[in-house]
CSV table of C-alpha atoms in Angstrom, one decimal:
chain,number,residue,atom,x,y,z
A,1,UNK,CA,-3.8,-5.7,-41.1
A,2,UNK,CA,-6.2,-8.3,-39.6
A,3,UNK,CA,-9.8,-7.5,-39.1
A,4,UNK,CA,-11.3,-5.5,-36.4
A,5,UNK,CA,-14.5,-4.4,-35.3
A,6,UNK,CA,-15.0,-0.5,-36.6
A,7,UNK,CA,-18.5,-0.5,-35.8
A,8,UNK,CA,-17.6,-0.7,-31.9
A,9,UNK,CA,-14.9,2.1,-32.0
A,10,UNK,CA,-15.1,5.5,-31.0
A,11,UNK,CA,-13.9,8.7,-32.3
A,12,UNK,CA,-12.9,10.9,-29.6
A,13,UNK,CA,-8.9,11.5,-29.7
A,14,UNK,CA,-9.9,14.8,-31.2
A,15,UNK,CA,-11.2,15.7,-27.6
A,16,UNK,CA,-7.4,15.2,-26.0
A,17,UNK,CA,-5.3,18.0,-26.4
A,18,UNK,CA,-1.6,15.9,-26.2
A,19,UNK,CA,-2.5,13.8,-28.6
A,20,UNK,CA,-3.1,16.4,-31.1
A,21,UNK,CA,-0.3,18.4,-31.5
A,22,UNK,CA,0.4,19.5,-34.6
A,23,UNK,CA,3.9,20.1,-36.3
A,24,UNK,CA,5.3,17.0,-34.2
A,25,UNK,CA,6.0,13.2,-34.9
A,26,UNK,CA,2.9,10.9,-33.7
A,27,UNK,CA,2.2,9.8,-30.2
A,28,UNK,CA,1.4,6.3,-29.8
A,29,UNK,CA,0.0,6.2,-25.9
A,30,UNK,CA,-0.2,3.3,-24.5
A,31,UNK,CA,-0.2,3.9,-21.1
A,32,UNK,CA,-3.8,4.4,-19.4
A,33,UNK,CA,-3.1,2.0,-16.7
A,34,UNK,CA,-0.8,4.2,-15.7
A,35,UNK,CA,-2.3,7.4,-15.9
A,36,UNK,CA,-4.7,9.1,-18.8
A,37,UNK,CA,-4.7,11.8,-21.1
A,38,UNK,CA,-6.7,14.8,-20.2
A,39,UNK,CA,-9.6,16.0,-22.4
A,40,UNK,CA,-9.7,19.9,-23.1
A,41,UNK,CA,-13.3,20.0,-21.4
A,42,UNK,CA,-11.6,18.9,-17.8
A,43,UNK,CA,-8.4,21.2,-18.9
A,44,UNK,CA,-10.9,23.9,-19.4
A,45,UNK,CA,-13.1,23.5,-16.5
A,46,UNK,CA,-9.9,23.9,-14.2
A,47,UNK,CA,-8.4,26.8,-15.9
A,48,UNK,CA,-11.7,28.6,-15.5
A,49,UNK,CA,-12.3,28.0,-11.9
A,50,UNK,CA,-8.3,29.0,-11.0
A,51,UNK,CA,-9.2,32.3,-13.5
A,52,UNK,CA,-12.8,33.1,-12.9
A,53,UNK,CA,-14.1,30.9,-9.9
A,54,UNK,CA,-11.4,30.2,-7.3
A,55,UNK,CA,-12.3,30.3,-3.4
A,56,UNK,CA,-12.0,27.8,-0.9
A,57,UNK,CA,-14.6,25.6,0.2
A,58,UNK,CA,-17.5,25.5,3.4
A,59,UNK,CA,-15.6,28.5,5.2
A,60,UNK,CA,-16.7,31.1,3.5
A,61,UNK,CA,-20.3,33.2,3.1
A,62,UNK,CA,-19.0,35.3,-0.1
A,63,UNK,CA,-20.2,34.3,-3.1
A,64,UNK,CA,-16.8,33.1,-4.3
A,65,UNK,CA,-17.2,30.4,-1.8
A,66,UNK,CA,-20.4,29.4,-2.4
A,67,UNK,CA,-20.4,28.7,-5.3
A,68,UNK,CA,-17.1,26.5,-4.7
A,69,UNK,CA,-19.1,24.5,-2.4
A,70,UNK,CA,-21.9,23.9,-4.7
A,71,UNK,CA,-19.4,22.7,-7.3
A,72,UNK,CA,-17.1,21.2,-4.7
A,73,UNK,CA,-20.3,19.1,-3.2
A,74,UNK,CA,-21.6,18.9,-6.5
A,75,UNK,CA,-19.2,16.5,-7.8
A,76,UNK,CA,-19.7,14.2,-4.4
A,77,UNK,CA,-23.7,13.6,-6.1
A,78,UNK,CA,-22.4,13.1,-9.3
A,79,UNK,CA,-19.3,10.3,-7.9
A,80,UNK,CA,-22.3,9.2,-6.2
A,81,UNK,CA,-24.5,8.5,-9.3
A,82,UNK,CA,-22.0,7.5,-11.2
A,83,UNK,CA,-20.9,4.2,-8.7
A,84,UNK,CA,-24.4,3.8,-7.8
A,85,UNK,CA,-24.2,4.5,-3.9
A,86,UNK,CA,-27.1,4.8,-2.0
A,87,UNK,CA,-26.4,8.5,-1.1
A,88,UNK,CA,-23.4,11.4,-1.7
A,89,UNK,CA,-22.6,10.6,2.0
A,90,UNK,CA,-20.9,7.7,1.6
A,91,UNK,CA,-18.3,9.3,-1.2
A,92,UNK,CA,-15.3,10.6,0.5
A,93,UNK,CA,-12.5,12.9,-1.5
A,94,UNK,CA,-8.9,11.7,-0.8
A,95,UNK,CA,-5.6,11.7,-2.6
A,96,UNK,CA,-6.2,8.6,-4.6
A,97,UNK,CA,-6.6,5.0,-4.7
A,98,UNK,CA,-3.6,4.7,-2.4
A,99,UNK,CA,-5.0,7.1,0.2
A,100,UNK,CA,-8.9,5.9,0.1
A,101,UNK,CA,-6.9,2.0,0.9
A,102,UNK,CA,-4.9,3.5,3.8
A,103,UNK,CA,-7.9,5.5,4.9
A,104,UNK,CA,-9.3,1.8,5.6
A,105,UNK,CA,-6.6,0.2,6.1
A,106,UNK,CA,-6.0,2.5,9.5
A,107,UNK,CA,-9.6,3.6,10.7
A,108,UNK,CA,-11.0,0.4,10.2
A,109,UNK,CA,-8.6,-2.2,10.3
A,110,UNK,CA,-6.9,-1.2,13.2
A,111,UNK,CA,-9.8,-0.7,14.9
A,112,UNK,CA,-11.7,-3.5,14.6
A,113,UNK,CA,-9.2,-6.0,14.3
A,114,UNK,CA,-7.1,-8.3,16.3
A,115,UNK,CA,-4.7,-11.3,16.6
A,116,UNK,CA,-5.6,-13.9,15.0
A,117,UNK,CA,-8.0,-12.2,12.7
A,118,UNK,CA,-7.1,-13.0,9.0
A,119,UNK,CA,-7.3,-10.7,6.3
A,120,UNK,CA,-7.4,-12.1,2.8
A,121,UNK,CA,-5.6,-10.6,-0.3
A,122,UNK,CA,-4.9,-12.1,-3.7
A,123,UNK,CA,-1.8,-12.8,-5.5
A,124,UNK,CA,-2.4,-10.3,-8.5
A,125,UNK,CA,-3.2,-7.2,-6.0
A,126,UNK,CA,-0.9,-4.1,-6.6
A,127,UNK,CA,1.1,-2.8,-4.0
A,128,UNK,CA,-1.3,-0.6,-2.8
A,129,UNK,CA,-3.0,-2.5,-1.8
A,130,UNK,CA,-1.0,-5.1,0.0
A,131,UNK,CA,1.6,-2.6,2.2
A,132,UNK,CA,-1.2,-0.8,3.7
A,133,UNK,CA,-2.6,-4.3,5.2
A,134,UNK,CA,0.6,-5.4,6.1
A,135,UNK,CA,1.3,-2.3,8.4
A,136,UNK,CA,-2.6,-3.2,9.9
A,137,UNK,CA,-1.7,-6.5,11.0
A,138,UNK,CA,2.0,-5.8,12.4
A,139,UNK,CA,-0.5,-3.4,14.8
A,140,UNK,CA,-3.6,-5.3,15.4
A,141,UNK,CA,-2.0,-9.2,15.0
A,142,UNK,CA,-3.9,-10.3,12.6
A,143,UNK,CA,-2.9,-12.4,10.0
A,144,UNK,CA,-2.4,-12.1,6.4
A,145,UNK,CA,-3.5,-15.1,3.9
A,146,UNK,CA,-3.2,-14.8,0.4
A,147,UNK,CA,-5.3,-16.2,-2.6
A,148,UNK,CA,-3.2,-17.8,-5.1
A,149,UNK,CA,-3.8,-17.3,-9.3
A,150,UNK,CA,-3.9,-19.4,-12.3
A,151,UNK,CA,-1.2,-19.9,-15.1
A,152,UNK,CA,-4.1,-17.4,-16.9
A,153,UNK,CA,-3.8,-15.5,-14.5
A,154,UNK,CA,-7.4,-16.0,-13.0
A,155,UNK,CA,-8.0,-15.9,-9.5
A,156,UNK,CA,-8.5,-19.7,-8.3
A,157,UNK,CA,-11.9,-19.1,-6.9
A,158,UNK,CA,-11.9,-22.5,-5.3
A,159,UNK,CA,-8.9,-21.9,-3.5
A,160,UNK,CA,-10.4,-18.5,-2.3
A,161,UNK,CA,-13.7,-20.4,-0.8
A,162,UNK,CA,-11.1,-23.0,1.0
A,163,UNK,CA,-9.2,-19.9,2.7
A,164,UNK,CA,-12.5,-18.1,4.2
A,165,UNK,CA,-13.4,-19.2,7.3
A,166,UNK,CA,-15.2,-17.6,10.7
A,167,UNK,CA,-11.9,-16.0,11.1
A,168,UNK,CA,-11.4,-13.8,7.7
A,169,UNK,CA,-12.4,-10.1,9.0
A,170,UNK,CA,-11.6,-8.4,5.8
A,171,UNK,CA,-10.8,-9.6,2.1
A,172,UNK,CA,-9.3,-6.7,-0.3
A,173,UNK,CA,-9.2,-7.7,-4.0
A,174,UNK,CA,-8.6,-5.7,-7.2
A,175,UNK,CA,-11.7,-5.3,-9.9
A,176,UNK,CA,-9.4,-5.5,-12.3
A,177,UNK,CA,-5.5,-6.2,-12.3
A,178,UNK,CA,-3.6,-3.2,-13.2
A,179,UNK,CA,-0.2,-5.9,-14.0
A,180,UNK,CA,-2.8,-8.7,-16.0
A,181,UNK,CA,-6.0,-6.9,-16.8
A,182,UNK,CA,-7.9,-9.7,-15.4
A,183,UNK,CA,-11.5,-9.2,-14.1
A,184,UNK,CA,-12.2,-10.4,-11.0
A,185,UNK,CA,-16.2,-11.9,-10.3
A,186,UNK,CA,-16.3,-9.3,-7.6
A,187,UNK,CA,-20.3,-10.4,-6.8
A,188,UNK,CA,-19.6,-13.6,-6.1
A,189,UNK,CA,-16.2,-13.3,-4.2
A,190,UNK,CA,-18.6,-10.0,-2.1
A,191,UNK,CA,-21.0,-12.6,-1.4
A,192,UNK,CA,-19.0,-15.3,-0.2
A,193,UNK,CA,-16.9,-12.9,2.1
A,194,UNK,CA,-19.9,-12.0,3.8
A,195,UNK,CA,-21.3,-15.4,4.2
A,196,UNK,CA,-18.7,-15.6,6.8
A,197,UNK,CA,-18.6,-11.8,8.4
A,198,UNK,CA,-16.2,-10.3,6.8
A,199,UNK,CA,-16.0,-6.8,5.3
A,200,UNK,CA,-14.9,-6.2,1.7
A,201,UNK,CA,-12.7,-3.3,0.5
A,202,UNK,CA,-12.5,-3.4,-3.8
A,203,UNK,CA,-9.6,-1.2,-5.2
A,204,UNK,CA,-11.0,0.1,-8.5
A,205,UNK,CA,-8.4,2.1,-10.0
A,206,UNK,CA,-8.6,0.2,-12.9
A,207,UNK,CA,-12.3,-0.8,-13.4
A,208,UNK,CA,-13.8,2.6,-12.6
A,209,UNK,CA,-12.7,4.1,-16.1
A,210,UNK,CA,-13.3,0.8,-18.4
A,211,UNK,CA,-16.6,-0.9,-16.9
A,212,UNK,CA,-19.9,0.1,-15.3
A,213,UNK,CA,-20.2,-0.3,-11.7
A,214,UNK,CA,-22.6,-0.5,-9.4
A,215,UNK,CA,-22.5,-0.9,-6.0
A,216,UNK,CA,-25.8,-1.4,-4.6
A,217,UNK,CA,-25.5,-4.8,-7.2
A,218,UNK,CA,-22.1,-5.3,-6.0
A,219,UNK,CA,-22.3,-5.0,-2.1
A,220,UNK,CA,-18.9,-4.3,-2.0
A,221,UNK,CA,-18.6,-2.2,2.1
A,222,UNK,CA,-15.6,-0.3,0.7
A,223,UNK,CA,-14.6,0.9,-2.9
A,224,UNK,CA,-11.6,3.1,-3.9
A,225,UNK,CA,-10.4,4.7,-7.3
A,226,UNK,CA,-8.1,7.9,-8.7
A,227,UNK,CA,-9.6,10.6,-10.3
A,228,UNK,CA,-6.5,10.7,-12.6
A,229,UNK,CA,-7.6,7.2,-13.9
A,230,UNK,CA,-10.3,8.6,-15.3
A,231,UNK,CA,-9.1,11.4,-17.5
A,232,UNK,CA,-9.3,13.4,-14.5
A,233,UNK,CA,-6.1,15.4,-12.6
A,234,UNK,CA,-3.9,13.9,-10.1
A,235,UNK,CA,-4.2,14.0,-6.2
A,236,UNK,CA,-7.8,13.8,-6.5
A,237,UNK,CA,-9.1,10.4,-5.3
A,238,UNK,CA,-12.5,8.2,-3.9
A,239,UNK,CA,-13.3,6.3,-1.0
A,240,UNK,CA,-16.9,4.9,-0.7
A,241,UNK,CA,-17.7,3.4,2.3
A,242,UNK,CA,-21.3,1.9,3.3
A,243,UNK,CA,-22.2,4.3,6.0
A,244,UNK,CA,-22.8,2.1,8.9
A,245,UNK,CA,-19.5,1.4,9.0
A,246,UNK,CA,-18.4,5.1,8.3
A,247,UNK,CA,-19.8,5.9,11.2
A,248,UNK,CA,-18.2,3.7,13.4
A,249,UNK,CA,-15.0,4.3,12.0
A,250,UNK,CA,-12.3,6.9,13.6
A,251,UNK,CA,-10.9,10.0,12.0
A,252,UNK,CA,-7.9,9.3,10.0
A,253,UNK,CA,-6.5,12.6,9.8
A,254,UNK,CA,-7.1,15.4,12.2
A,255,UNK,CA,-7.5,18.9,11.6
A,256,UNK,CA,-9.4,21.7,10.2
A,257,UNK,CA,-13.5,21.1,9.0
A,258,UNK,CA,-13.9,17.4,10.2
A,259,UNK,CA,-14.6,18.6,13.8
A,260,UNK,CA,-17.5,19.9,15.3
A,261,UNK,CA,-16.4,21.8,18.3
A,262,UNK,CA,-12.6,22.3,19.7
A,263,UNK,CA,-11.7,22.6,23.0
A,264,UNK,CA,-8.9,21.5,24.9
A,265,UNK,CA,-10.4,19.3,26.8
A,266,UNK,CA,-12.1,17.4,24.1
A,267,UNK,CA,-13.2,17.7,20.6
A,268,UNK,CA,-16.4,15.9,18.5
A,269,UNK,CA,-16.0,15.1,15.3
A,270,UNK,CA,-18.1,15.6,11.8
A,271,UNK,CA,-20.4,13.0,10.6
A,272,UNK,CA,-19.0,11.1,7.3
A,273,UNK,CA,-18.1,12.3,4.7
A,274,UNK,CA,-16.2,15.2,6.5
A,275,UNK,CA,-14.7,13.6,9.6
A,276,UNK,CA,-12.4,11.8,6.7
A,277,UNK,CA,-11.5,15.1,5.5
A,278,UNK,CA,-9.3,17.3,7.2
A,279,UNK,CA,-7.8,20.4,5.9
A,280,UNK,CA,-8.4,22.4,3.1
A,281,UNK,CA,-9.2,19.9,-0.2
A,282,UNK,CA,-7.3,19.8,-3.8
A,283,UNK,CA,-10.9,22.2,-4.5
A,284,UNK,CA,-9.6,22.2,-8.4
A,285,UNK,CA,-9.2,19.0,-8.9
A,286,UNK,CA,-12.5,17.7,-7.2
A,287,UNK,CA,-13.9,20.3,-10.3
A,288,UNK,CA,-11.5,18.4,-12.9
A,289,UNK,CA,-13.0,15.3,-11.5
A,290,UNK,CA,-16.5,16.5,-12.1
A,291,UNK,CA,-15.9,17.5,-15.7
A,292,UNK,CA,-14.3,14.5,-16.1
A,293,UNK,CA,-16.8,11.8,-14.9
A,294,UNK,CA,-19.5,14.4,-17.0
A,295,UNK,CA,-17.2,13.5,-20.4
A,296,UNK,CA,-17.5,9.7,-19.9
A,297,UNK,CA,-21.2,10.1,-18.9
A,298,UNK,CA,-21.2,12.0,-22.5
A,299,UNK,CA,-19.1,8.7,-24.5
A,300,UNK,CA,-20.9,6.7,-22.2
A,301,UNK,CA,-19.0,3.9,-20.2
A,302,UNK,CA,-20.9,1.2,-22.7
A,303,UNK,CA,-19.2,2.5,-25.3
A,304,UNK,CA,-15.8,2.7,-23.5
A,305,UNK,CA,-16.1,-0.9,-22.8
A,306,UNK,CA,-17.2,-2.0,-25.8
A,307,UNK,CA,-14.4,0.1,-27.7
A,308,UNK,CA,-11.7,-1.3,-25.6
A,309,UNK,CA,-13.0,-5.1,-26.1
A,310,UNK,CA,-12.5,-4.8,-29.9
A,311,UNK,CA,-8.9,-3.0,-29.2
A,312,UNK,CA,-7.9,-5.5,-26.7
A,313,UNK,CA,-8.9,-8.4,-29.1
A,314,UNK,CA,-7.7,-7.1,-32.2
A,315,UNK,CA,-4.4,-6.2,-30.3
A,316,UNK,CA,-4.4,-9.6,-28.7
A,317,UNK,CA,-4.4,-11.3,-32.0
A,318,UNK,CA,-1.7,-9.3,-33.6
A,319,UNK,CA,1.1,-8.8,-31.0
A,320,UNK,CA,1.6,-12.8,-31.5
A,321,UNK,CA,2.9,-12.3,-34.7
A,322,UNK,CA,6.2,-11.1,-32.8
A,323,UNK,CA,8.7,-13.9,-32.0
A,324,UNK,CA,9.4,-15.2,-29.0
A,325,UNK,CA,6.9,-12.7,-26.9
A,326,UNK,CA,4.7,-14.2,-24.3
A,327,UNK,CA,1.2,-13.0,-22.9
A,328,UNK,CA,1.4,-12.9,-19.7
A,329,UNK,CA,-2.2,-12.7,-18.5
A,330,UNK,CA,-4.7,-14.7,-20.4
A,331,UNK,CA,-7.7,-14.4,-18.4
A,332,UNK,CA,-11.2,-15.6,-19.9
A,333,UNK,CA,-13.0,-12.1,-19.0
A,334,UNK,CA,-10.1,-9.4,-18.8
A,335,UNK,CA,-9.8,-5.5,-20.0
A,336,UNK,CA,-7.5,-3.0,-21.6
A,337,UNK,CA,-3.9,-4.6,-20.7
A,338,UNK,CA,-1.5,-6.6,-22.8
A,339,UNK,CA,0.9,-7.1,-20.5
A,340,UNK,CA,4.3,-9.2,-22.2
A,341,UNK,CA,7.6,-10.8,-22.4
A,342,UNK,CA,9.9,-11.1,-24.7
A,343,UNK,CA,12.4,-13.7,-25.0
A,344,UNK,CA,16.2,-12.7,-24.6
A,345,UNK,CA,15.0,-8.8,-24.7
A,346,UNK,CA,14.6,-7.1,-21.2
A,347,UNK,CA,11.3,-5.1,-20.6
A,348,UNK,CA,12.9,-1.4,-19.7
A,349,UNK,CA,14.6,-1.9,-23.4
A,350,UNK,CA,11.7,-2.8,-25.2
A,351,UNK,CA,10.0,0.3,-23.5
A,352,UNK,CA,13.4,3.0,-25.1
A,353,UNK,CA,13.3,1.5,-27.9
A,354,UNK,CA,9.6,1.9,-28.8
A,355,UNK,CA,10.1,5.7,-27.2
A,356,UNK,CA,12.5,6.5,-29.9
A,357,UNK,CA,9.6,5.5,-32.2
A,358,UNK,CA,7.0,7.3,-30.3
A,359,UNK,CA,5.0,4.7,-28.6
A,360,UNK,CA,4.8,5.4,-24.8
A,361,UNK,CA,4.2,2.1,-23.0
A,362,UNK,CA,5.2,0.5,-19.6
A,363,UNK,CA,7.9,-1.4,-18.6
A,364,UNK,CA,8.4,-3.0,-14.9
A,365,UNK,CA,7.1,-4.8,-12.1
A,366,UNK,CA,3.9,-2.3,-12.2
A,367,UNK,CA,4.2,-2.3,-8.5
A,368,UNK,CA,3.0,-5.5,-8.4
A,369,UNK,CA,6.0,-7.8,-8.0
A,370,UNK,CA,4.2,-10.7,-6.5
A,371,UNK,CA,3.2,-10.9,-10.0
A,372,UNK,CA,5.8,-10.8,-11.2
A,373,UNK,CA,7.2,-13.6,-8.8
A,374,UNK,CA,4.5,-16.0,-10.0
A,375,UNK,CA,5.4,-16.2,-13.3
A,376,UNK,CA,8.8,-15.8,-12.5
A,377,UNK,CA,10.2,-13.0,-14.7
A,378,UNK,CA,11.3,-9.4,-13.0
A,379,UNK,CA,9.1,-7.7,-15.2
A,380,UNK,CA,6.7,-7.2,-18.1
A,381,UNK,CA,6.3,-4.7,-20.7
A,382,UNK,CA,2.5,-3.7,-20.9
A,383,UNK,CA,0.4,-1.9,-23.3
A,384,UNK,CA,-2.7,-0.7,-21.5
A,385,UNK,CA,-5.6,1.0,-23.6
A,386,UNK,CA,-8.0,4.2,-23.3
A,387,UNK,CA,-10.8,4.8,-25.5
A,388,UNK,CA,-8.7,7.6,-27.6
A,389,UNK,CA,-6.6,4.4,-28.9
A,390,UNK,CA,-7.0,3.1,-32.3
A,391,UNK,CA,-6.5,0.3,-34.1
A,392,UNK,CA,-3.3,2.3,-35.7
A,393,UNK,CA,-1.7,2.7,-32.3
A,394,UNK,CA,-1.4,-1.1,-31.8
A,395,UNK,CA,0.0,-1.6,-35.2
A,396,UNK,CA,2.8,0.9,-34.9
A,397,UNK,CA,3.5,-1.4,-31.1
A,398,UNK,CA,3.4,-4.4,-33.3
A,399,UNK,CA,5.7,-2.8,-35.9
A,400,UNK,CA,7.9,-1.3,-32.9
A,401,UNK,CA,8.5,-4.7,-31.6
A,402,UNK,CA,9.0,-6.2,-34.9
A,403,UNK,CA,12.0,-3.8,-35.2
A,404,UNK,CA,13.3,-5.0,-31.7
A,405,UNK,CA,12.9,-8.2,-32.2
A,406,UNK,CA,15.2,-7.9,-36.1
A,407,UNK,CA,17.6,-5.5,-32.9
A,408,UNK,CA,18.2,-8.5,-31.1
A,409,UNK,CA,18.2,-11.1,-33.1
């Protein structure tokens, strides 16, 4: 076993129910890119709101209401803190990443877009975040250009500063690449973008849980992550937007609580955050996503980051000892992904094989096949990391891929 950091690793896969079961073989989850595991606080914090809590939100003046508003609006201030927005106003609850990028992609977009506008995307961006811009230009005429990346897998920032011009309206980039685990220098590429006029829209899915962020320092105009991300529950998702382009922004669903006054001549709409949010809201998992950005604030995101660092590093080192397995995704600053490929052995085999041994990782294009199409392979196997990972979960991968590699030799 080589040498590792223990100083720099925490101890907290006690607090993750899933990963402790008793009476049954070991779990090995490598997966977090994906989705987390689910500490018993945010378990617990939704179990008692469906059991002792539970009323819907803003309609009601009984008490059960009440005080699912406080917690409901509660967690807004605490999303709020925890990015480092200027105010609660500018945090608006969707389904996910997904949602927040459509939200934009349709409200703002194809409102204030037209031909021959240019939107800029990069080569490593996930799916999510490419569709949703594609559909916005097929309506508006704009045009879509696309940043190209490095045999590392780095963004080629020069390349990016040749493609802005007077005509790039909007530039949406990834923080940090779910496929490479790159880091993206999302000040500098803000700051550029808005030398020339355009707006920036940052899809955090994957830096919200392994990095501090802080968007007065980062200017970013839109940010979007997933609550289940984050050790929090699915179909709960953010979309920050600087306000003075919320308010200028259409609705992008219509329906109950993001109107003012119906009639059917006409209707007014709510101020942000509400006009984005229509209908009655996944109530219990805003809570879960309360509780669950209240356990990070208790590990503290430091300490997440700096656990990960000495993972990803020790794991980097090791998984070269397999045979014929390439990284794919070298990046100078990069996070929590060791994304791979292995000669002669195809990615959704490596990914049974190390099931039967109990190591959950990823296999495929991570819907992010232009990634995929620079390197030019169909897919990658990836191990992704979450602060409840220790050092023995990358040896058993290592071990698992040993075995596979003796399989098909």
């Amino acid at each position: 076993m080589l040498s590792i950091d223990t100083a720099a690793l925490l101890d907290i896969k006690k607090d993750f129910p899933l990963l402790n079961r008793e009476g049954e073989e070991p779990l090995y989850y490598l997966d977090s890119a994906a989705t987390t595991q689910k500490p018993a606080v945010v378990i617990d914090a939704m179990d008692k709101f469906y059991r002792e809590e539970y009323g819907t939100v803003r309609r009601g003046v009984y008490r059960l209401s009440e005080k699912a508003t406080a917690a409901y609006e509660g967690t807004r201030k605490k999303v709020a803190a925890f990015l480092g927005a200027e105010s609660e106003k500018e945090i608006i609850y969707t389904g996910g990443t997904t949602d927040s990028i459509n939200l934009v992609a349709y409200a703002y977009a194809r409102k204030f877009l037209s031909a021959g506008d240019e939107i800029l995307l990069t080569e490593m961006e996930h799916h999510a975040n490419i569709v949703p811009w594609q559909l916005a230009a097929q309506e508006t005429g704009a045009v879509i250009k696309v940043v190209p990346i490095t045999d590392e897998g780095e963004l080629d920032l020069e390349a990016f500063t040749k493609l802005l011009n007077p005509r790039t309206r909007m530039v949406a980039v990834t923080y940090l690449s779910n496929a490479l685990g790159t880091i993206n220098p999302i000040r500098q590429i803000v700051r550029d973008a808005h030398s020339v006029g355009a707006v920036v829209l940052v899809d955090g899915a994957q830096s919200t849980p392994h990095m501090q962020v802080n968007l007065r320092e980062l200017d970013a105009d839109f940010y979007a992550f997933s609550g289940h991300k984050i050790f929090g529950p699915t179909g709960i998702g953010i979309l920050y937007g600087k306000m003075a382009l919320l308010e200028k922004m259409p609705p992008f669903k219509a329906g109950g609580d993001m109107i003012i006054r119906v009639t059917f001549a006409k209707t007014t709409y709510q101020q942000p955050p509400h006009r984005f949010e229509a209908g009655t809201p996944p109530i219990a998992e805003v809570v879960g996503l309360g509780a669950a950005l209240d356990y990070v604030q208790s590990v503290g995101i430091h300490n997440i980051a700096r656990h990960e660092k000495a993972l990803l590093d020790y794991g980097t080192e090791i998984i070269q000892q397999v045979p014929g397995l390439r990284l794919i995704g070298t990046a100078r600053n990069k996070a929590s992904v060791l994304s791979f490929h292995m000669e002669d052995v195809h990615p959704h085999d490596i990914g049974t094989l190390l099931d039967q041994q109990g190591i959950a990782i990823r296999a495929g294009h991570h819907c992010a096949q232009p990634v995929m199409d620079r390197f030019g392979i169909p897919a990658t196997a990836r191990a992704s990391l979450g602060p409840y990972n220790t050092p023995e979960d990358l040896d058993a991968l290592v071990r698992g891929l040993l075995h596979i590699r003796e399989v098909f030799a």
